[in-house]
XYZ file of C-alpha atoms in Angstrom:
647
model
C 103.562 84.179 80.845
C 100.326 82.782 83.217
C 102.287 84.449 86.085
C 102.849 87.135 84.550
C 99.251 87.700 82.869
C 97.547 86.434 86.715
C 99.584 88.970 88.748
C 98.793 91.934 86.155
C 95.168 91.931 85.063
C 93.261 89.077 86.100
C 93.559 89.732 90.042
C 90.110 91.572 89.717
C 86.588 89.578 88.704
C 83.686 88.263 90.405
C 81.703 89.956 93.251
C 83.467 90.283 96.163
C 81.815 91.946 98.865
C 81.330 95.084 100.764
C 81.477 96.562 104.271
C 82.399 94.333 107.055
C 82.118 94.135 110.844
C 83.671 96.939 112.696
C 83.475 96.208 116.913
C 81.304 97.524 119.332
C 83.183 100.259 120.719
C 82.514 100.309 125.042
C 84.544 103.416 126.817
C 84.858 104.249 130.350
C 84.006 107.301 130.915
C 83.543 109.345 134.116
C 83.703 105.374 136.032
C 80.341 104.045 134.486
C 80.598 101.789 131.222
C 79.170 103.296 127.937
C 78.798 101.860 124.300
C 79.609 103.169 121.759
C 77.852 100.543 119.683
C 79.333 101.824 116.413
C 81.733 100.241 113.989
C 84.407 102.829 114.430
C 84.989 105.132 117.658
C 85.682 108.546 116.898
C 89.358 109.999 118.489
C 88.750 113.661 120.025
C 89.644 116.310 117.351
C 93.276 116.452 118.455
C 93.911 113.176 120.534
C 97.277 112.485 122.350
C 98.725 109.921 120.926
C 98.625 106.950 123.033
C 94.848 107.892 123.963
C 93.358 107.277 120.269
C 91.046 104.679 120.504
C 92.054 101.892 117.818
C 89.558 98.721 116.912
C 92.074 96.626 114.489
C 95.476 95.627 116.822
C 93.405 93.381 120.097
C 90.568 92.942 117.731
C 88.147 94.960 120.186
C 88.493 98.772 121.214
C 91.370 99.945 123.681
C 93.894 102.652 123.728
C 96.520 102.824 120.958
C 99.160 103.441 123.859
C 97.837 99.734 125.522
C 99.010 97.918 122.611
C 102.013 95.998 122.027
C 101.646 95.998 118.311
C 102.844 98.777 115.643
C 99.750 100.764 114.720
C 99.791 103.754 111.998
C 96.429 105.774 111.671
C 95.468 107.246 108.786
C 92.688 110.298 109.723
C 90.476 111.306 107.252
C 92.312 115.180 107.104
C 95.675 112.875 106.247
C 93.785 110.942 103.719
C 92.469 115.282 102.227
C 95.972 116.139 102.493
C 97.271 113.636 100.815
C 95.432 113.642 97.546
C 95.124 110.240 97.279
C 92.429 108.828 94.562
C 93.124 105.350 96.122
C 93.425 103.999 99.786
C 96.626 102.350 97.986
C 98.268 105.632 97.556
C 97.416 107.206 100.912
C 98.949 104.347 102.409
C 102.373 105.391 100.680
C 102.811 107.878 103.541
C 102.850 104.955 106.472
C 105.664 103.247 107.745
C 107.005 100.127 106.455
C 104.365 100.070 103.148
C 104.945 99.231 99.811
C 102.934 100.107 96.664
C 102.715 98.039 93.267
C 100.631 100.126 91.033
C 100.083 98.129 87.606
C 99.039 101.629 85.774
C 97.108 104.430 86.869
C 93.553 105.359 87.676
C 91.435 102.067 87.740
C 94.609 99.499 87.413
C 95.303 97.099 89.698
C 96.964 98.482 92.838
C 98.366 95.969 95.990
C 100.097 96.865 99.121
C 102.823 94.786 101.276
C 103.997 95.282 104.907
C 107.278 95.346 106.086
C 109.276 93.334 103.403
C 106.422 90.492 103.097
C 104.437 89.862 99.868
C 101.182 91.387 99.183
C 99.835 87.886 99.250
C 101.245 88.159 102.758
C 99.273 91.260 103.620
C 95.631 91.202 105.141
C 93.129 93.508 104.372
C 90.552 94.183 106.171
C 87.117 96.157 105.147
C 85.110 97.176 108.444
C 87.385 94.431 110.211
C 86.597 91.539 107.696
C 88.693 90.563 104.943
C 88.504 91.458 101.871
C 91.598 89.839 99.986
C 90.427 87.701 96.578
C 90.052 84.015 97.445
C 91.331 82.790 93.645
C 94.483 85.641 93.707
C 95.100 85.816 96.780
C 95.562 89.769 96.587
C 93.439 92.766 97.913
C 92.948 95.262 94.624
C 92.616 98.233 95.953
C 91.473 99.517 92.660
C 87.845 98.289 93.638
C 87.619 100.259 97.429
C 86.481 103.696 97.066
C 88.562 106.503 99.189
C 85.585 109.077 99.611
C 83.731 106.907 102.670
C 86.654 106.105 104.383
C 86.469 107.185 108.227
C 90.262 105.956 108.598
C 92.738 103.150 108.185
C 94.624 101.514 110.834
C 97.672 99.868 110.143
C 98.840 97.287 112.136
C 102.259 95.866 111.409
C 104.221 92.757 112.303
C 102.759 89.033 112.455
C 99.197 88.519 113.206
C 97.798 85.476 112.414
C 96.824 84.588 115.756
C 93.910 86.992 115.842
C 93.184 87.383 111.868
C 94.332 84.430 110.360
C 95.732 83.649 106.910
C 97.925 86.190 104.990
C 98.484 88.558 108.469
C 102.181 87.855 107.567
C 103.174 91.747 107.323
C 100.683 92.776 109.030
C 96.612 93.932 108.677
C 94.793 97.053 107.004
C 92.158 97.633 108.197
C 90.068 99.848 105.783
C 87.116 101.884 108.516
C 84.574 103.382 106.421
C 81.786 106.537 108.163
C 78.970 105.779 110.478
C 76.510 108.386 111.420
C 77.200 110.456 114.132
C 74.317 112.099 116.338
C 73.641 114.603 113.189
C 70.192 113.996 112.316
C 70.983 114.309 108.247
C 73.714 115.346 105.710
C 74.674 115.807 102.434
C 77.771 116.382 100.081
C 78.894 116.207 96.728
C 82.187 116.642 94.593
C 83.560 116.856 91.345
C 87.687 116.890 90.340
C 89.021 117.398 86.928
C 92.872 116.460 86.430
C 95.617 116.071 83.685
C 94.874 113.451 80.753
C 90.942 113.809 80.934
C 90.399 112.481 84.303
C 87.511 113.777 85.606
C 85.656 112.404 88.989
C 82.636 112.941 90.453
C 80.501 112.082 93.782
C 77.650 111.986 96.356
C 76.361 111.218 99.624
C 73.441 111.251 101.885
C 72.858 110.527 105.727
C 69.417 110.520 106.844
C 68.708 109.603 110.858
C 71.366 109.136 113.825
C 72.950 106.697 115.585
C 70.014 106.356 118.043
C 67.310 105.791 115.356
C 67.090 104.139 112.126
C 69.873 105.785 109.783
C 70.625 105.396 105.972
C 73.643 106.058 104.650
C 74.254 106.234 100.451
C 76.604 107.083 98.071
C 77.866 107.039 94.257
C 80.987 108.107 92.307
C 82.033 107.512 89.217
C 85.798 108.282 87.499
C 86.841 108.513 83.536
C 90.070 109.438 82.717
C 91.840 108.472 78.885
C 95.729 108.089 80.377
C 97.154 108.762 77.234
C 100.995 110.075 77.605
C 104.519 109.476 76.114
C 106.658 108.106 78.410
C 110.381 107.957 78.061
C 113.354 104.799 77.585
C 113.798 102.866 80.546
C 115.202 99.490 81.279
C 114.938 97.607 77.745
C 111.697 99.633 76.985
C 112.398 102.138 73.946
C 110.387 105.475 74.606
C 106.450 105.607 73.571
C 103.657 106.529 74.026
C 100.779 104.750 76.479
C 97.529 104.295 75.105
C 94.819 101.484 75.780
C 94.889 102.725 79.395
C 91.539 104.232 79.825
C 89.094 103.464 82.590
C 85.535 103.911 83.576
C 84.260 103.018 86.726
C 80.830 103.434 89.382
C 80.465 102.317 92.253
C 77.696 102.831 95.018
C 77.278 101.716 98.847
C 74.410 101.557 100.892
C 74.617 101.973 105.036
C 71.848 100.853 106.853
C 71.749 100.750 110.840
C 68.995 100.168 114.122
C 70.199 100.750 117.429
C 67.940 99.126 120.241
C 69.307 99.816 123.728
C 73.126 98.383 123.896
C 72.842 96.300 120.608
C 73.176 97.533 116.863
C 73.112 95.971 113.831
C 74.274 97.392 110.578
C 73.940 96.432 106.969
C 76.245 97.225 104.157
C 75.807 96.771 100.400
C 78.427 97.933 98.108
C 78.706 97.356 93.952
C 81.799 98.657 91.662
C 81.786 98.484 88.150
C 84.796 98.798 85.909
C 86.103 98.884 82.299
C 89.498 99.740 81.870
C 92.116 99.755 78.931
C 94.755 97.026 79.775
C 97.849 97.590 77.729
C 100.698 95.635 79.317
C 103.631 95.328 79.708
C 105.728 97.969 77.668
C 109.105 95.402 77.977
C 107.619 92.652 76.554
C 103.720 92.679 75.846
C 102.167 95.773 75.500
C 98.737 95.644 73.594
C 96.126 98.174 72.498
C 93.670 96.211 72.345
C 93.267 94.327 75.855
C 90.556 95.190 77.946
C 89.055 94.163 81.347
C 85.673 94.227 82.741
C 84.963 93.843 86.901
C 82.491 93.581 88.639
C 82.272 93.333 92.420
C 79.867 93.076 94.856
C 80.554 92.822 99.094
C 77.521 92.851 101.582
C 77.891 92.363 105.141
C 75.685 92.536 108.232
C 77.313 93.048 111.649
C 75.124 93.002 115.176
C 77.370 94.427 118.450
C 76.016 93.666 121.967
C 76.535 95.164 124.761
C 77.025 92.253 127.460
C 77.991 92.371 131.419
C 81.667 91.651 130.857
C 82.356 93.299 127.961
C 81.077 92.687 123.920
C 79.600 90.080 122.033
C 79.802 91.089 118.176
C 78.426 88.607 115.288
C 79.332 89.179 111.885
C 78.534 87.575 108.626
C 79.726 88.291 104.653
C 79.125 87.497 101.029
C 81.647 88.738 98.546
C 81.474 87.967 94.972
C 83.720 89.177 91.970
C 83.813 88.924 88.067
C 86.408 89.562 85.847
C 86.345 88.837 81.684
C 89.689 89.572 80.677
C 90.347 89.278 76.929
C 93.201 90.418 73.800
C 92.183 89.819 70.130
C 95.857 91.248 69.750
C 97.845 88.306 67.899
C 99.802 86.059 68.352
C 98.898 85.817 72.363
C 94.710 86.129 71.533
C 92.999 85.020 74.782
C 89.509 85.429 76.484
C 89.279 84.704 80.260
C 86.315 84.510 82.671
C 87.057 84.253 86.645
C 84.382 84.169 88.851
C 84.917 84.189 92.900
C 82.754 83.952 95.655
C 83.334 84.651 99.819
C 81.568 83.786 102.320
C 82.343 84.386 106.020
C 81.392 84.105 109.116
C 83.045 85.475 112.624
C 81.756 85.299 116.463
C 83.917 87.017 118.976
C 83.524 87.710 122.468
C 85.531 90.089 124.372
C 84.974 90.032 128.185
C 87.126 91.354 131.272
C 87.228 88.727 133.929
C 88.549 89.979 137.551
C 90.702 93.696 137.112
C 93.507 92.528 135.090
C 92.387 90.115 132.659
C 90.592 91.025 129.221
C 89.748 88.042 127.046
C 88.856 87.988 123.668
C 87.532 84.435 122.320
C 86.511 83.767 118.930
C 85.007 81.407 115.945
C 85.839 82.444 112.303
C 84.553 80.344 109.280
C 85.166 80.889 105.503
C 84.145 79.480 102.311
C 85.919 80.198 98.940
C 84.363 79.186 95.736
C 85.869 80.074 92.066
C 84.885 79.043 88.337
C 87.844 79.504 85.971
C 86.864 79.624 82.065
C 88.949 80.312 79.009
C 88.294 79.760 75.363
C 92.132 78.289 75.482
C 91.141 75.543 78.025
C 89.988 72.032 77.189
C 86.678 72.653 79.613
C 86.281 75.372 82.833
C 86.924 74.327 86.378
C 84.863 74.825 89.526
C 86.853 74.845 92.628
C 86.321 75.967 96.311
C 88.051 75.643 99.616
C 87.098 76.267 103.215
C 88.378 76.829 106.785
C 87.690 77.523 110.149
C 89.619 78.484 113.214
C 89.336 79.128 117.247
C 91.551 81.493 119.063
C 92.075 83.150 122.397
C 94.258 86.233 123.626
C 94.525 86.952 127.295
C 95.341 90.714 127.833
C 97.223 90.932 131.600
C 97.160 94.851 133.018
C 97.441 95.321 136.608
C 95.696 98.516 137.370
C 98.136 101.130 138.586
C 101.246 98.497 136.280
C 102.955 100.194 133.415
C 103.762 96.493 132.485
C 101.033 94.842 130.046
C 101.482 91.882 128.559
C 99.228 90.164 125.922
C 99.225 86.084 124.455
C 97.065 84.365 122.611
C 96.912 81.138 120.109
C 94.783 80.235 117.398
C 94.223 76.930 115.743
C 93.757 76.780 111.908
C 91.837 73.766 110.086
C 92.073 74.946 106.210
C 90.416 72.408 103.660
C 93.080 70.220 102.410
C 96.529 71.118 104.169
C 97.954 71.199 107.179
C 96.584 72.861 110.409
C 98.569 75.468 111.539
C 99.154 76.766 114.871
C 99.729 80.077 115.398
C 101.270 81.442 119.018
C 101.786 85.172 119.856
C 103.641 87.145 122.582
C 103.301 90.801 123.112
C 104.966 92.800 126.043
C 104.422 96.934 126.682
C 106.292 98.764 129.528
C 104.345 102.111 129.956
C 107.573 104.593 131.398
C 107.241 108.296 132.269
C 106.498 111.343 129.934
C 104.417 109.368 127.378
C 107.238 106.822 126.604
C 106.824 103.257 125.832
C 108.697 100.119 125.062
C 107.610 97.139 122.960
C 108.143 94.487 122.015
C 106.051 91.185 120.075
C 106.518 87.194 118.928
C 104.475 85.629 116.837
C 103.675 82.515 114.332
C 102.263 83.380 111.132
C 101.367 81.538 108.030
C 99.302 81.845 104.325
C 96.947 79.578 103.212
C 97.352 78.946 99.626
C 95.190 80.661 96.987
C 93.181 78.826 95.031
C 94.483 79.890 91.630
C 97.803 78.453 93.169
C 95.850 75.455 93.985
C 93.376 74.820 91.435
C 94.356 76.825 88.412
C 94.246 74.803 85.242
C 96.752 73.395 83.633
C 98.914 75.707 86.250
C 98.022 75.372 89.807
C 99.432 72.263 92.318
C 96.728 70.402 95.341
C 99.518 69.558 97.044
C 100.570 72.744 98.365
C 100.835 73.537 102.126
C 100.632 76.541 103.796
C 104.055 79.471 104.143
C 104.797 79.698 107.617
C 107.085 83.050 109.220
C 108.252 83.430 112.586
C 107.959 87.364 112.914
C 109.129 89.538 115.820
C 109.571 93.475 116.382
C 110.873 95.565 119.445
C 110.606 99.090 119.422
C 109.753 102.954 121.653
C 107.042 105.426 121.315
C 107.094 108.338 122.848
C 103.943 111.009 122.777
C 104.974 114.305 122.248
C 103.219 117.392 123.430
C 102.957 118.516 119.861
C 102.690 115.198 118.334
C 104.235 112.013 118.768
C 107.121 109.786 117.627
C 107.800 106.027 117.303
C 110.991 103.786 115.913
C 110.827 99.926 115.395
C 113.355 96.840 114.547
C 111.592 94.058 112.744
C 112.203 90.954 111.340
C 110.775 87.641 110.200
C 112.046 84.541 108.561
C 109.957 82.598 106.274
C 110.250 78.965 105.279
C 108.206 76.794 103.385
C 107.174 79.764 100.631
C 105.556 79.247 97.402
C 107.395 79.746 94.316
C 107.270 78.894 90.435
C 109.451 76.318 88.766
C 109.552 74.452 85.359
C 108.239 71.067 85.683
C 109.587 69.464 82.017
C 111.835 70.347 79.714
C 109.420 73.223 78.080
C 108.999 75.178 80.830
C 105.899 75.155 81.976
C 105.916 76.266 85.682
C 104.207 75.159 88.718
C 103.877 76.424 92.296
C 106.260 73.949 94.697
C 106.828 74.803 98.569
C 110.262 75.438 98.167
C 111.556 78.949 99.414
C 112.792 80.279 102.419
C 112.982 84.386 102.916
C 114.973 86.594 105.771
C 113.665 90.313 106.528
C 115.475 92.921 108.711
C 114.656 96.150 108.916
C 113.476 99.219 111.074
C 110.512 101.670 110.218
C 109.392 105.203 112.266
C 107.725 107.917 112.192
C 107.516 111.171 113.585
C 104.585 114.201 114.045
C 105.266 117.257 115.482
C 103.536 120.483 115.539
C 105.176 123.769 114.878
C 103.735 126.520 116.378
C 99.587 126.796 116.640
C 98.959 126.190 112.943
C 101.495 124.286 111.206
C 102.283 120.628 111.368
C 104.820 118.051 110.009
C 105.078 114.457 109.576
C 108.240 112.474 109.026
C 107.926 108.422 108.347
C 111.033 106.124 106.922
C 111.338 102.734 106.138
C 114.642 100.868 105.758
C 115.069 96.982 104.735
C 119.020 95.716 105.919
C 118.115 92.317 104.349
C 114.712 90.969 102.415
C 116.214 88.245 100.631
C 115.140 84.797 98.635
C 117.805 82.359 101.417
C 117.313 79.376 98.291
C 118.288 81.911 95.216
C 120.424 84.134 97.233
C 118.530 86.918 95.117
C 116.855 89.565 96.612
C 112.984 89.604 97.339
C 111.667 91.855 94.329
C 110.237 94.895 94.744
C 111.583 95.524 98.288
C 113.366 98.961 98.365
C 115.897 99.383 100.694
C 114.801 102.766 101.656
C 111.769 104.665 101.629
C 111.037 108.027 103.145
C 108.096 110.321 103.432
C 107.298 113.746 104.640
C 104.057 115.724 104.936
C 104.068 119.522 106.007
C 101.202 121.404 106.163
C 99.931 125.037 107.880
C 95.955 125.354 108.651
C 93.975 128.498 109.424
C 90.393 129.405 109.923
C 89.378 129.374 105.764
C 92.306 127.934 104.413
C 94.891 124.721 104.203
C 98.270 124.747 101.934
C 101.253 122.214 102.664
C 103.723 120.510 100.753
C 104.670 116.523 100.548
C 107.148 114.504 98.988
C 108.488 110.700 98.908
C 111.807 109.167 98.419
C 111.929 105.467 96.945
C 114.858 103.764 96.847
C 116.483 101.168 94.462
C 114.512 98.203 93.947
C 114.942 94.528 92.593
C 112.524 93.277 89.495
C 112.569 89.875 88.662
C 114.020 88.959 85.287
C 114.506 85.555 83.374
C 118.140 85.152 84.633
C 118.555 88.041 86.352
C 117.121 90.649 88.878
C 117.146 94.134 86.783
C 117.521 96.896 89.130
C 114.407 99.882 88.629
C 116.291 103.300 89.990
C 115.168 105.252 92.965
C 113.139 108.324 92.607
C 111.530 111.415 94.416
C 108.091 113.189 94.196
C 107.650 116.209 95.238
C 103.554 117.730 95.576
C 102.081 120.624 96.749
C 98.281 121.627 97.363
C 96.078 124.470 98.864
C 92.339 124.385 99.838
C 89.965 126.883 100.202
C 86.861 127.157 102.255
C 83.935 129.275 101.374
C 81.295 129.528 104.482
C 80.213 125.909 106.170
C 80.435 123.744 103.925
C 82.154 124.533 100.256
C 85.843 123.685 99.531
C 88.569 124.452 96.624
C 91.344 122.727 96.410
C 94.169 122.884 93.747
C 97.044 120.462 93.526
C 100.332 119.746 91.894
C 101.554 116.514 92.115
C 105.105 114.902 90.744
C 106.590 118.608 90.711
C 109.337 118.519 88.303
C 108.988 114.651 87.891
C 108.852 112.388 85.240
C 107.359 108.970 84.343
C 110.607 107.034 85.914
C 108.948 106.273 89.260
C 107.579 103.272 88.073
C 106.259 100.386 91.093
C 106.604 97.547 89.100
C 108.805 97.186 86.080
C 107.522 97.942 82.730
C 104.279 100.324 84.293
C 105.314 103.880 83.608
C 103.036 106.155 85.238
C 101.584 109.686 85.011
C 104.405 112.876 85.093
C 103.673 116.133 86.230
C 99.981 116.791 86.813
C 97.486 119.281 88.040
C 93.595 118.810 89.515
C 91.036 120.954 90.825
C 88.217 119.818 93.253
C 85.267 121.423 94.222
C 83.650 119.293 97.688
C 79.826 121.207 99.064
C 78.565 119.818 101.945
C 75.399 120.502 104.169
């Protein structure tokens, strides 16, 4: 039941923090060097594939096509088209993601990579993390959509660069800069099924030469009240207690002088949303949670000889009171959780083949945990710091590129891991290339794992996971296409087990986990106006090697497809998702949650410069069987309407 009530509600509380670093961005362009000394480089309008400029995979700017490493953009037209409320949900549409949505609007929502655990899964805000220090998990629930420039994806081990958790892979979450505009503003408001109703602003004032400001607000309501129907061992009811109300608000603030520029970024959401459980076991109408987190970050980017010199520094703090008068489980919680980090990195190119990117992370975790259940609170905290290096070899006029690095780990209180990479890219003819990647990874333990009362175990070590991936990409004329193998096998994992005869559990390092699998995608454009986008995912094996069950939540086969057609005042397109069967844990027994398909369609109008209308359908003909995580119905058919101005 403490699993089970950490994983589902109380992954949200203190005040975390906002905006992070994003790098310097330095092209060459027409043979002289130029910065680009914003957090994220803008791709043309219609880039070639291996051409967009990417800030996440070498942890510095280069050429998506220069990469060994699996890397999925998200644009901000895919993020439009997809209707997503949450960066969670957009990311349905990538390669080799998985969603667990605990609810809808405001719930908690976490994302996995390519079979591994969403502990295993690094987020990144603005290129610094932003997963919970006392969960362990990134809620997505708490990072607003509407400022998001784009989201990089970058799959496959990589701890050597990032760190802790990078077992799947990074997100990296790239919010707007401003461009050379001297000033905008927009606004929008979307009404949908069940009450929701969602509103927002923005405003840019200055350019990226001068002092700029950037600011914006939203705030979302919606009563999710709706009957849902038998499933599993849940009888059919009706959901209620699964109301939310949220705000949130970010400031942008940002100096250029010459070849440096520092930025400043202040962010605040507020939530208070319904929590009603579990409808197989614990369902409750009268549990609620309240959240409130805060992220600020400064990052400076400098321009130097060799290359870039960026300097970054966070606070993130969280709060979460999570309570149920609802007998006979009546509990009041109160987490608290503060972040603080700080990262130097230097990238530099030394002679014409080498690029080196050197760097110093440190990070402090501190958490209060306080219950009216527990004899007296507990104040814990944790810190670590780490060095690594990756040499990027290109020969000028090569098509071979090959990249290594290392990074050494000192986390507070277990081992120090080491964590080796190897990444190889053979550039061939006609925009096709061959990959292929080795690497260590690991995850520091959380501290609710560590430190919980009553529940959590010092003595844990770190999960380590040898990962590797080979795959092709090809860049099409009209789009591009790319196909992957990947694999990793885990040892050393965290897991719960009784400890006496009343079982009460505690986390042991006991597991060991295999993952095969490939994942792909494919965009092509048909004709001069109408696109398509094709991605799949399929797991051979994601299994527990100890249990010989299979890793939950893992489905063997996901696909999704995006078509769309776009003229001069208007943009319609259909999309739909296939999920297959999945594994949810049970007491004895994994109970298997059936696959589904969603089918949505949307069109958007544009009135002169700067109005939009856009109508949407979503879960055509569905129902509330889709469910992410067992005993979490979620919405059926629906229909919104959004009005966006901007000037």
């Amino acid at each position: 039941m403490k699993a089970l009530f950490r994983n589902r509600k109380k992954a949200v509380r203190r005040v975390l923090c906002r905006a992070g670093v994003t790098f310097a961005v330095f092209l060459v362009a027409s043979g002289a060097a130029r910065a680009d000394v914003g957090p994220s480089p803008s791709p043309s309008a219609s880039p070639k594939a291996l051409d967009t400029v990417i800030v996440t995979a070498q942890r510095h700017a280069s050429p998506i096509g220069a990469t060994s490493r699996d890397v999925y953009v998200l644009q901000t037209a895919d993020i439009e088209r997809s209707g997503a409320r949450t960066i969670a949900d957009a990311l349905r549409y990538v390669p080799g993601v998985s969603v667990a949505a605990y609810g809808n609007a405001g719930q908690l929502q976490t994302v996995s990579l390519r079979g591994a655990g969403s502990l295993q899964t690094l987020v990144l805000l603005d290129g610094r993390p932003v997963n919970e220090p006392d969960t362990g998990l990134a809620d997505f629930s708490s990072i607003s959509i509407e400022d998001v420039s784009r989201i990089e994806v970058v799959e496959g081990g990589a701890s050597t660069l990032y760190g802790s958790s990078a077992v799947g892979g990074v997100i990296d979450i790239i919010t707007r800069s401003p461009g050379a505009s001297g000033g905008s503003a927009s606004a929008y408001a979307e009404g949908g099924y069940e009450g929701t109703f969602e509103d927002g602003v923005s405003i840019t004032r200055g350019d990226a030469r001068t002092l700029w400001v950037h600011a914006s607000g939203r705030s979302l309501h919606a009563r999710n009240s709706y009957d849902y129907p038998a499933f599993a061992d849940a009888a059919a009811g009706t959901r209620t207690n699964d109301d939310v109300n949220l705000a949130e608000a970010s400031l942008d603030v940002g100096k250029a002088l010459g070849t440096t520029r520092a930025e400043l970024r202040l962010n605040q959401d507020e939530s208070n949303v319904g929590s009603p459980g579990d409808v197989t076991c614990c369902i409750s109408g009268l549990a609620r949670q309240q959240r409130d987190v805060r992220r600020a970050d400064i990052t400076i980017d400098a321009l130097t000889r060799l290359g870039m010199l960026s300097l970054q520094g966070y606070v993130d703090s969280r709060r979460l009171h999570f309570f149920d008068p609802t007998p006979p489980l009546r509990y009041d919680t109160f987490t608290s959780a503060l972040s603080r980090g700080f990262s130097l990195r230097d990238t530099s190119a030394v002679g014409r083949d080498h690029t080196f990117t050197l760097g110093y992370d440190v990070r402090d975790d501190g958490a209060l945990f306080a219950a009216s259940y527990y004899t007296a609170p507990a104040s814990v905290d944790d810190a670590s710091s780490a060095f690594y290096l990756e040499d990027e070899v290109r020969r000028p006029g090569s098509p071979l590129s090959v990249s290594a690095g290392l990074r050494r780990e000192l986390p507070q209180g277990t081992q120090a891991p080491v964590t080796p990479s190897l990444g190889i890219v053979e550039r061939l003819a006609h925009g096709f290339a061959l990959r292929a990647n080795y690497g260590r990874a690991f995850r520091v333990p959380s501290l609710d794992e560590r430190y919980f009362p009553s529940y959590g175990n010092p003595k844990l070590q770190p999960e380590y996971s040898a990962t590797f991936d080979a795959g092709a990409a090809l860049d099409l004329k009209g789009g591009d296409a790319s196909l992957t193998y990947f694999g990793s096998d885990s040892e050393n994992l965290i897991v719960n087990v009784p400890v006496d005869a009343v079982g009460d559990e505690k986390p042991f390092n006991i597991d060991r986990a295999r993952i095969r699998g490939i994942d792909g995608q494919v965009t092509s454009r048909v004709g001069t106006l109408t696109s398509a986008r094709l991605s799949l995912t399929s797991l051979f094996a994601a299994r527990d090697l100890e249990s010989g069950r299979p890793l939950p939540y893992r489905p063997g086969m996901s696909v999704a497809v995006t078509a769309w057609h776009t003229s001069r005042s208007t943009e319609y397109g259909l999309s739909g998702r296939y999920v297959g069967r999945r594994d949810a844990p049970g007491t004895s027994r994994s109970i298997a949650l059936p696959a589904y398909a969603l089918g949505d369609a949307w069109v958007t109008r544009r009135f002169g410069s700067g109005t939009k209308l856009t109508l949407r359908l979503e879960n055509i003909g569905g129902s509330h069987a889709e469910e992410d995580v067992l005993g979490y119905p979620v919405l059926g058919p629906t229909a919104s309407l959004r009005v966006s101005i901007a000037r």
